[in-house]
XYZ file of C-alpha atoms in Angstrom:
558
model
C 30.511 28.085 149.441
C 31.148 24.408 148.638
C 29.841 21.752 151.013
C 32.375 19.430 152.636
C 32.341 15.908 154.072
C 34.867 14.690 156.662
C 35.013 10.941 157.313
C 36.829 11.265 160.648
C 37.071 14.148 163.128
C 36.521 14.779 166.832
C 33.890 17.403 167.602
C 33.960 17.507 171.421
C 36.897 15.304 172.408
C 39.140 18.189 173.432
C 36.286 19.812 175.329
C 35.925 16.585 177.295
C 39.588 16.118 178.216
C 40.520 19.761 178.964
C 39.716 22.589 181.368
C 40.293 26.322 181.028
C 42.481 28.501 183.273
C 39.674 28.689 185.819
C 39.535 24.904 186.035
C 36.174 24.762 184.264
C 35.226 23.019 181.058
C 35.506 25.127 177.909
C 32.094 26.297 176.724
C 30.697 24.891 173.485
C 31.133 28.278 171.801
C 34.812 28.448 172.835
C 37.857 26.929 171.165
C 40.258 24.990 173.371
C 43.363 27.177 173.499
C 46.794 26.813 175.027
C 48.573 29.810 176.555
C 52.075 30.717 177.716
C 54.535 27.826 177.774
C 51.808 25.434 176.637
C 51.279 27.530 173.528
C 55.015 27.471 172.823
C 55.057 23.669 173.167
C 51.925 23.392 171.048
C 53.694 25.282 168.262
C 56.783 23.054 168.532
C 54.677 19.889 168.223
C 52.761 21.266 165.244
C 49.532 22.402 166.883
C 47.966 19.201 168.285
C 46.603 20.664 171.517
C 44.496 23.617 170.296
C 41.060 23.098 168.768
C 40.963 22.125 165.115
C 37.298 21.102 164.760
C 35.412 22.566 167.721
C 31.687 23.332 167.368
C 32.599 27.012 166.924
C 35.072 26.233 164.145
C 32.652 23.834 162.475
C 29.960 26.538 162.514
C 32.337 28.847 160.606
C 33.273 26.178 158.054
C 31.740 24.528 154.990
C 31.476 21.160 156.767
C 27.965 19.784 156.265
C 28.372 16.007 156.578
C 30.806 13.808 158.435
C 31.636 11.211 161.044
C 32.494 12.133 164.636
C 34.874 9.645 166.245
C 34.247 8.892 169.919
C 36.902 7.285 172.093
C 38.030 7.039 175.669
C 41.599 8.078 176.523
C 43.928 5.082 176.472
C 46.239 4.253 179.371
C 49.249 4.818 177.102
C 48.265 8.485 176.687
C 47.688 8.972 180.415
C 50.830 7.077 181.434
C 53.366 9.898 181.051
C 52.293 13.199 179.544
C 54.797 15.745 178.247
C 57.967 14.700 180.026
C 60.615 16.628 178.084
C 64.313 16.113 178.864
C 63.405 14.703 182.261
C 61.077 17.553 183.244
C 57.364 16.934 183.854
C 55.629 19.702 181.893
C 52.176 18.117 181.834
C 50.843 20.756 184.204
C 51.152 23.482 181.590
C 48.625 21.797 179.304
C 44.908 22.493 179.887
C 44.201 18.805 180.519
C 41.454 17.636 182.861
C 43.612 15.948 185.485
C 40.719 13.844 186.786
C 40.167 12.196 183.387
C 43.831 11.279 183.026
C 44.273 10.181 186.648
C 41.231 7.878 186.517
C 42.649 6.214 183.430
C 46.250 6.057 184.610
C 45.360 4.581 188.013
C 42.741 2.103 186.829
C 39.878 3.793 188.684
C 37.485 3.417 185.771
C 36.799 1.274 182.700
C 37.095 2.214 179.059
C 33.433 1.331 178.572
C 32.363 3.680 181.376
C 34.484 6.514 179.969
C 33.140 5.866 176.478
C 29.564 6.104 177.731
C 30.429 9.441 179.327
C 31.456 10.609 175.859
C 28.131 9.462 174.424
C 26.195 11.113 177.241
C 28.027 14.417 176.787
C 27.258 14.488 173.071
C 23.602 13.671 173.663
C 23.312 16.087 176.590
C 24.598 18.973 174.472
C 22.665 17.952 171.343
C 19.835 20.430 171.990
C 22.229 23.378 172.264
C 24.215 22.233 169.221
C 21.050 21.900 167.149
C 20.506 25.660 167.347
C 22.304 28.393 165.366
C 25.136 28.971 164.796
C 25.947 25.243 165.094
C 22.797 23.652 163.542
C 24.151 20.133 164.135
C 22.013 16.989 164.047
C 23.313 13.529 164.950
C 22.267 10.814 162.520
C 20.343 7.742 163.618
C 19.117 5.207 161.075
C 15.808 4.716 162.890
C 14.878 8.383 162.313
C 15.314 8.055 158.546
C 13.575 4.705 158.025
C 11.023 4.679 155.229
C 12.534 7.583 153.283
C 13.603 7.012 149.708
C 17.168 7.521 148.535
C 16.185 10.799 146.870
C 14.329 12.034 149.948
C 17.358 11.320 152.128
C 19.690 13.013 149.649
C 17.498 16.110 149.487
C 17.221 16.353 153.257
C 20.987 16.038 153.698
C 21.836 18.662 151.092
C 19.102 21.309 151.292
C 19.313 24.020 153.921
C 22.093 24.857 156.361
C 21.903 21.920 158.772
C 24.971 19.834 159.511
C 24.463 16.077 159.804
C 27.049 13.916 161.567
C 27.271 10.184 162.251
C 29.203 8.605 165.125
C 32.013 6.047 165.027
C 33.739 4.051 167.769
C 37.487 4.615 167.551
C 39.055 1.548 169.083
C 37.803 -1.764 170.427
C 39.254 -0.805 173.802
C 36.084 1.251 174.318
C 34.220 -2.052 174.814
C 36.295 -3.167 177.812
C 34.301 -3.147 181.062
C 37.102 -4.078 183.495
C 39.438 -1.766 185.408
C 41.990 -0.220 183.062
C 45.448 -1.817 183.020
C 44.806 -3.873 186.183
C 45.400 -7.377 184.750
C 41.734 -8.395 184.890
C 40.688 -9.700 181.469
C 37.701 -8.326 179.592
C 35.800 -11.413 178.465
C 32.734 -10.270 176.559
C 33.409 -7.115 174.512
C 30.982 -8.312 171.841
C 28.140 -8.040 174.372
C 29.112 -4.446 175.125
C 29.047 -3.747 171.402
C 25.588 -5.303 171.214
C 24.431 -3.014 174.031
C 25.573 -0.040 171.981
C 23.929 -1.354 168.822
C 20.667 -1.988 170.664
C 20.437 1.548 172.049
C 17.706 3.657 170.490
C 19.238 7.050 171.342
C 22.550 6.645 169.513
C 23.783 4.975 166.337
C 27.243 4.136 164.977
C 28.493 3.794 161.428
C 31.788 2.030 162.189
C 34.263 0.738 164.764
C 38.057 0.457 164.687
C 39.061 -2.915 166.090
C 42.334 -1.409 167.345
C 43.685 2.014 168.136
C 47.164 3.297 168.969
C 48.220 1.109 171.885
C 48.304 -2.376 173.331
C 45.349 -3.042 175.654
C 46.609 -5.911 177.842
C 43.198 -6.593 179.377
C 41.537 -6.990 175.971
C 43.476 -7.904 172.831
C 41.274 -8.046 169.737
C 43.995 -8.030 167.088
C 47.358 -6.626 166.172
C 47.704 -2.855 165.941
C 50.178 -0.803 163.919
C 52.561 1.702 165.474
C 51.238 5.187 164.826
C 53.235 7.512 167.087
C 56.660 8.529 165.862
C 59.582 9.636 168.041
C 58.457 13.271 168.154
C 54.923 12.324 169.229
C 56.299 10.157 172.004
C 57.874 13.209 173.594
C 54.320 14.342 174.355
C 52.946 10.928 175.335
C 55.240 8.107 176.378
C 54.429 4.452 177.022
C 55.766 1.048 176.032
C 52.192 0.163 175.065
C 52.515 2.307 171.923
C 54.949 -0.272 170.502
C 53.508 -3.531 169.085
C 55.448 -6.505 170.414
C 53.172 -9.547 170.590
C 50.224 -11.060 168.775
C 49.474 -12.268 165.258
C 46.325 -11.199 163.443
C 42.786 -11.373 164.793
C 42.233 -13.012 168.155
C 39.171 -15.172 168.821
C 37.827 -12.306 170.917
C 38.369 -9.950 167.983
C 36.485 -12.285 165.656
C 33.528 -12.236 168.046
C 33.477 -8.443 167.986
C 33.665 -8.398 164.177
C 30.884 -10.961 163.894
C 28.686 -8.956 166.253
C 29.412 -5.714 164.399
C 28.656 -7.034 160.926
C 25.724 -9.352 161.654
C 23.487 -7.271 163.947
C 20.005 -7.584 162.462
C 18.985 -3.925 162.491
C 22.160 -1.880 163.094
C 25.227 -3.478 161.524
C 28.440 -1.521 162.097
C 31.291 -1.407 159.576
C 34.825 -2.378 160.546
C 37.272 0.495 160.014
C 40.640 -1.092 159.184
C 42.633 1.985 160.227
C 45.097 1.234 163.067
C 45.159 -2.542 162.435
C 48.571 -4.016 161.728
C 49.032 -5.052 158.115
C 48.797 -8.767 158.970
C 45.605 -8.144 160.942
C 44.093 -6.200 158.033
C 44.807 -9.077 155.653
C 43.379 -11.503 158.195
C 40.231 -9.355 158.419
C 39.677 -9.287 154.641
C 39.708 -13.082 154.630
C 37.604 -13.463 157.761
C 35.014 -11.126 156.254
C 34.810 -13.343 153.157
C 34.309 -16.434 155.324
C 31.653 -14.678 157.399
C 29.724 -13.731 154.261
C 29.332 -17.414 153.328
C 27.079 -18.054 156.330
C 25.803 -14.464 156.592
C 25.144 -13.240 153.019
C 24.131 -9.751 154.225
C 27.790 -9.176 155.171
C 28.610 -9.065 151.450
C 26.735 -5.744 151.215
C 28.839 -4.132 153.928
C 31.817 -2.244 152.465
C 35.372 -2.221 153.725
C 36.423 1.244 154.838
C 39.281 3.176 156.339
C 38.458 6.577 157.737
C 41.772 8.466 157.964
C 44.781 6.944 156.262
C 47.755 7.406 153.970
C 49.523 5.086 151.524
C 52.877 3.291 151.574
C 53.186 3.672 147.771
C 54.241 0.011 147.624
C 52.553 -3.192 146.575
C 52.673 -5.686 149.407
C 54.265 -8.268 147.111
C 57.101 -5.904 146.210
C 57.555 -4.746 149.799
C 57.849 -8.258 151.245
C 59.416 -10.263 148.421
C 62.048 -7.657 147.563
C 62.658 -6.692 151.192
C 62.006 -2.975 150.831
C 63.026 -2.610 154.463
C 65.772 -3.526 156.858
C 65.078 -5.158 160.174
C 66.783 -6.960 162.991
C 65.135 -8.831 165.842
C 66.347 -7.820 169.269
C 65.314 -7.755 172.912
C 64.294 -4.906 175.200
C 64.224 -5.538 178.934
C 64.258 -9.264 178.197
C 61.287 -9.054 175.809
C 61.746 -10.126 172.154
C 61.075 -7.166 169.868
C 61.294 -6.502 166.156
C 61.790 -3.195 164.373
C 61.407 -2.541 160.676
C 62.896 0.466 158.876
C 61.218 0.786 155.457
C 63.003 2.268 152.475
C 62.341 5.935 151.888
C 60.556 6.141 148.550
C 60.430 9.379 146.629
C 56.898 9.919 145.323
C 57.150 13.345 143.703
C 58.928 16.652 143.598
C 58.501 20.387 143.646
C 60.482 23.118 141.919
C 62.464 24.014 145.033
C 66.141 23.523 144.173
C 67.149 22.812 147.784
C 64.126 20.948 149.142
C 62.455 19.472 146.080
C 61.928 15.790 146.925
C 58.600 14.536 148.284
C 58.340 11.245 150.177
C 55.474 9.175 151.540
C 55.246 7.500 154.944
C 55.974 3.792 154.332
C 55.019 2.628 157.833
C 52.619 -0.310 157.706
C 49.850 1.682 159.394
C 49.302 3.003 155.849
C 47.677 1.032 153.029
C 49.455 -1.048 150.414
C 48.289 -0.896 146.792
C 46.455 -4.232 146.948
C 44.378 -2.927 149.845
C 43.307 0.149 147.893
C 41.887 -2.212 145.267
C 40.271 -4.446 147.904
C 38.423 -1.508 149.465
C 37.282 -0.155 146.099
C 36.099 -3.647 145.058
C 33.882 -3.774 148.173
C 32.351 -0.383 147.209
C 34.048 1.061 150.263
C 35.450 4.471 151.099
C 39.000 5.672 151.851
C 39.397 8.792 153.977
C 42.717 10.559 153.391
C 44.235 11.899 156.609
C 45.338 15.518 156.878
C 48.002 14.614 159.462
C 51.286 15.577 157.817
C 53.089 12.694 159.517
C 50.713 10.149 157.976
C 51.083 11.684 154.509
C 54.868 11.601 154.719
C 56.236 14.884 156.111
C 59.112 14.016 158.421
C 61.476 16.940 158.938
C 60.441 20.502 159.698
C 63.417 21.878 157.762
C 65.028 20.007 154.849
C 62.508 17.205 154.411
C 63.860 16.035 151.048
C 67.325 15.287 152.478
C 66.651 11.793 153.792
C 68.549 8.687 154.743
C 67.912 5.578 152.635
C 65.533 4.283 155.300
C 62.586 5.819 157.148
C 62.245 5.886 160.932
C 61.957 2.402 162.445
C 58.567 1.072 163.494
C 57.884 -1.724 165.945
C 56.314 -4.867 164.480
C 54.929 -7.568 166.779
C 57.491 -10.399 166.857
C 55.104 -13.160 165.629
C 53.985 -10.921 162.769
C 57.581 -10.047 161.896
C 58.579 -13.718 161.825
C 55.706 -14.762 159.587
C 55.485 -11.810 157.188
C 58.755 -9.917 157.207
C 61.115 -12.855 157.709
C 59.264 -15.689 155.963
C 57.014 -13.748 153.580
C 53.881 -15.650 154.606
C 50.384 -14.158 154.597
C 47.320 -15.194 156.637
C 46.416 -18.784 155.851
C 48.670 -19.073 152.805
C 52.189 -18.611 151.528
C 51.162 -17.078 148.205
C 50.026 -13.567 147.369
C 46.756 -12.444 148.927
C 45.607 -10.472 145.868
C 46.063 -11.720 142.538
C 58.909 27.376 138.575
C 58.690 29.064 142.081
C 60.143 27.489 145.156
C 57.145 26.074 147.004
C 56.152 27.059 150.504
C 55.628 24.472 153.232
C 51.916 24.748 152.528
C 52.540 23.834 148.902
C 54.740 20.876 149.850
C 52.015 19.435 152.041
C 49.144 19.998 149.621
C 51.263 18.246 146.993
C 51.605 15.265 149.347
C 47.821 15.122 149.626
C 47.410 15.348 145.843
C 50.009 12.629 145.259
C 48.018 10.318 147.545
C 44.833 10.963 145.584
C 46.518 10.429 142.221
C 48.175 7.232 143.466
C 44.874 5.747 144.662
C 43.170 6.593 141.372
C 45.960 5.083 139.271
C 46.057 1.908 141.376
C 42.278 1.623 141.144
C 42.255 2.038 137.367
C 45.017 -0.563 136.986
C 43.501 -3.100 139.388
C 39.802 -3.145 138.492
C 37.490 -2.975 135.503
C 35.215 0.052 135.806
C 31.763 0.218 134.275
C 30.606 3.404 132.589
C 30.204 6.439 134.872
C 32.244 4.860 137.684
C 35.907 5.268 138.585
C 38.357 4.968 141.508
C 37.524 8.579 142.328
C 34.162 7.296 143.696
C 35.962 5.898 146.744
C 38.067 8.783 148.088
C 37.231 11.486 150.619
C 38.666 13.662 153.394
C 39.365 11.951 156.706
C 41.065 14.827 158.491
C 41.402 13.446 162.056
C 41.107 17.045 163.266
C 41.189 17.296 167.066
C 42.679 13.825 167.228
C 45.937 15.295 168.587
C 47.371 15.465 165.053
C 49.914 17.710 163.362
C 47.832 18.978 160.416
C 49.298 19.715 157.014
C 50.571 23.274 156.770
C 48.016 25.756 155.556
C 45.119 23.657 156.870
C 45.320 24.086 160.625
C 41.616 23.532 161.276
C 38.290 22.742 159.655
C 37.745 26.387 158.607
C 40.832 26.201 156.374
C 39.219 23.402 154.367
C 37.164 26.111 152.669
C 40.201 26.831 150.466
C 40.955 23.185 149.645
C 39.057 23.163 146.347
C 41.249 25.869 144.833
C 44.413 24.109 145.980
C 43.288 20.792 144.456
C 42.532 22.488 141.137
C 46.090 23.812 141.076
C 48.064 20.833 142.332
C 46.224 17.661 141.255
C 47.342 18.050 137.613
C 50.927 18.566 138.820
C 50.727 15.433 140.942
C 49.403 13.425 137.994
C 52.327 14.693 135.933
C 55.108 13.894 138.389
C 54.035 10.773 140.368
C 56.622 8.192 139.234
C 54.440 5.069 139.696
C 51.946 3.487 137.269
C 52.989 6.113 134.753
C 51.158 4.377 131.903
C 47.866 5.119 133.673
C 46.851 8.730 134.375
C 44.457 9.628 137.180
C 42.898 12.555 135.321
C 41.539 12.914 131.801
C 43.212 14.959 129.092
C 42.150 16.575 125.822
C 43.785 15.810 122.486
C 46.111 18.790 122.914
C 47.365 17.399 126.233
C 45.580 19.875 128.507
C 43.604 18.673 131.502
C 39.901 18.002 131.014
C 38.631 20.743 133.351
C 35.130 19.277 133.636
C 36.482 15.916 134.833
C 38.943 17.612 137.193
C 36.135 19.609 138.806
C 33.974 16.506 138.992
C 36.515 14.389 140.882
C 37.300 17.250 143.254
C 33.579 17.583 144.047
C 33.446 13.839 144.647
C 36.418 13.932 146.998
C 35.218 16.970 148.945
C 31.558 16.027 149.366
C 29.671 13.787 146.953
C 31.344 10.480 147.833
C 30.675 11.112 151.506
C 27.088 12.069 150.731
C 26.514 8.828 148.839
C 28.118 6.793 151.649
C 25.956 8.518 154.256
C 22.806 7.783 152.236
C 23.805 4.114 152.082
C 24.307 4.117 155.859
C 20.888 5.656 156.490
C 19.329 3.032 154.218
C 21.181 0.390 156.251
C 23.513 -0.533 153.376
C 20.661 -1.832 151.204
C 21.908 0.269 148.265
C 25.306 0.701 146.812
């Protein structure tokens, strides 16, 4: 059975925020399951509430390496849960009411809730280290002094599973009452406390997550929840409305993360608004001038999709429509990007395949920027991120995709005036398929696109390629709607066979950068099978293995 790496999943998050029918926490050897009406609603929403990567499921899977994302529940998620057509149905879900009430009513802090997550993972570590789980949490201090080969051997030999931790969202650093108008002043000191701890270690932190945190704004975030998702969780804080790029507080957090002497933490650009991401790339360059060690730290994004646009084309040629407006007296801006067909299947009725052009996803220039930094791009397995939009006839689309909110200052500078951070010029120089097949093709089209963009944008030395920088970033148990056919981590066992079948098709039909193929071909035009197998192995495991080794050597190799 092939080994797998997952750059972003949630091992115990659902165990922490749910209770079973008896009002008790689900046991570690149980999957979180909905029943009755909750199960019906879970099916309608695409399966976000049941376990997708529980310890039990992980123990039955090929997952051997990965990154567990820890986060405290945001106020926006606790604000109004599952109000459908005016009816409050939140009681049918197996949610731990105490967790959500504490957050909704400001009776706790994000930092306190985050530390409870850490404590729960450490408290259960002894049980999870035993069969059938055999899980060990990675800490750089425990691997100090080992050579690269010794680390590689230890990570790959035997049946143990080794997982790092990440911090999903800068809100986890806020130590003031949630949503109570008291500002959090020193999040960088809370980050330092976490970095200084001997019992836990973190590979990365997202500066932003899915909602506005009024007590602590570190930078602009991108809208991530679509209309369907907001039926389950509803809050105005999911919609970006104010702010432009990194705040001074956000810069302090970034500086602390990247310049800690013994435990630097990478910045995960997922969930930042596009302007904030561009601002970060430049701030990182400036920081490296006075802190040369920062240059060794790669740029990464743990669970993303692509817009299939260059930023220049998107902005200069206005590949969107937008109109500023007001809501409840507040200036707002919405942008509806053009729907862009990225591929097709052989289905006569439902053959078109489209990406998700929301700005939460990466533009082509950013793919190159991350590869240039020797970073890693985790491809999400959330069908909404990859581009699936309609449960029925998904290829019958309007000219424009669903509107997304863009913070008004960002809209004015980028989308109206075409200006980037600090400058006005460019920042970067035969059988009808099943739903499962449609979604696996979306995944393959993302991989092919990244490889083609990488080949076109950079010069690659021998034995290197864009394929060195791609991996799975499933976001399982992050309340996602997974791609059909891959409902949980166990299903990833069949991913290799699907990639062998559909990657060549994606390379044939992707209509962008057509003069550059992602795969290699023999003189007779057939796919080079050895290269195809090699890049699949890289995507499924080897790239993640190499990245983990670099982490355990504190980024001294690369």
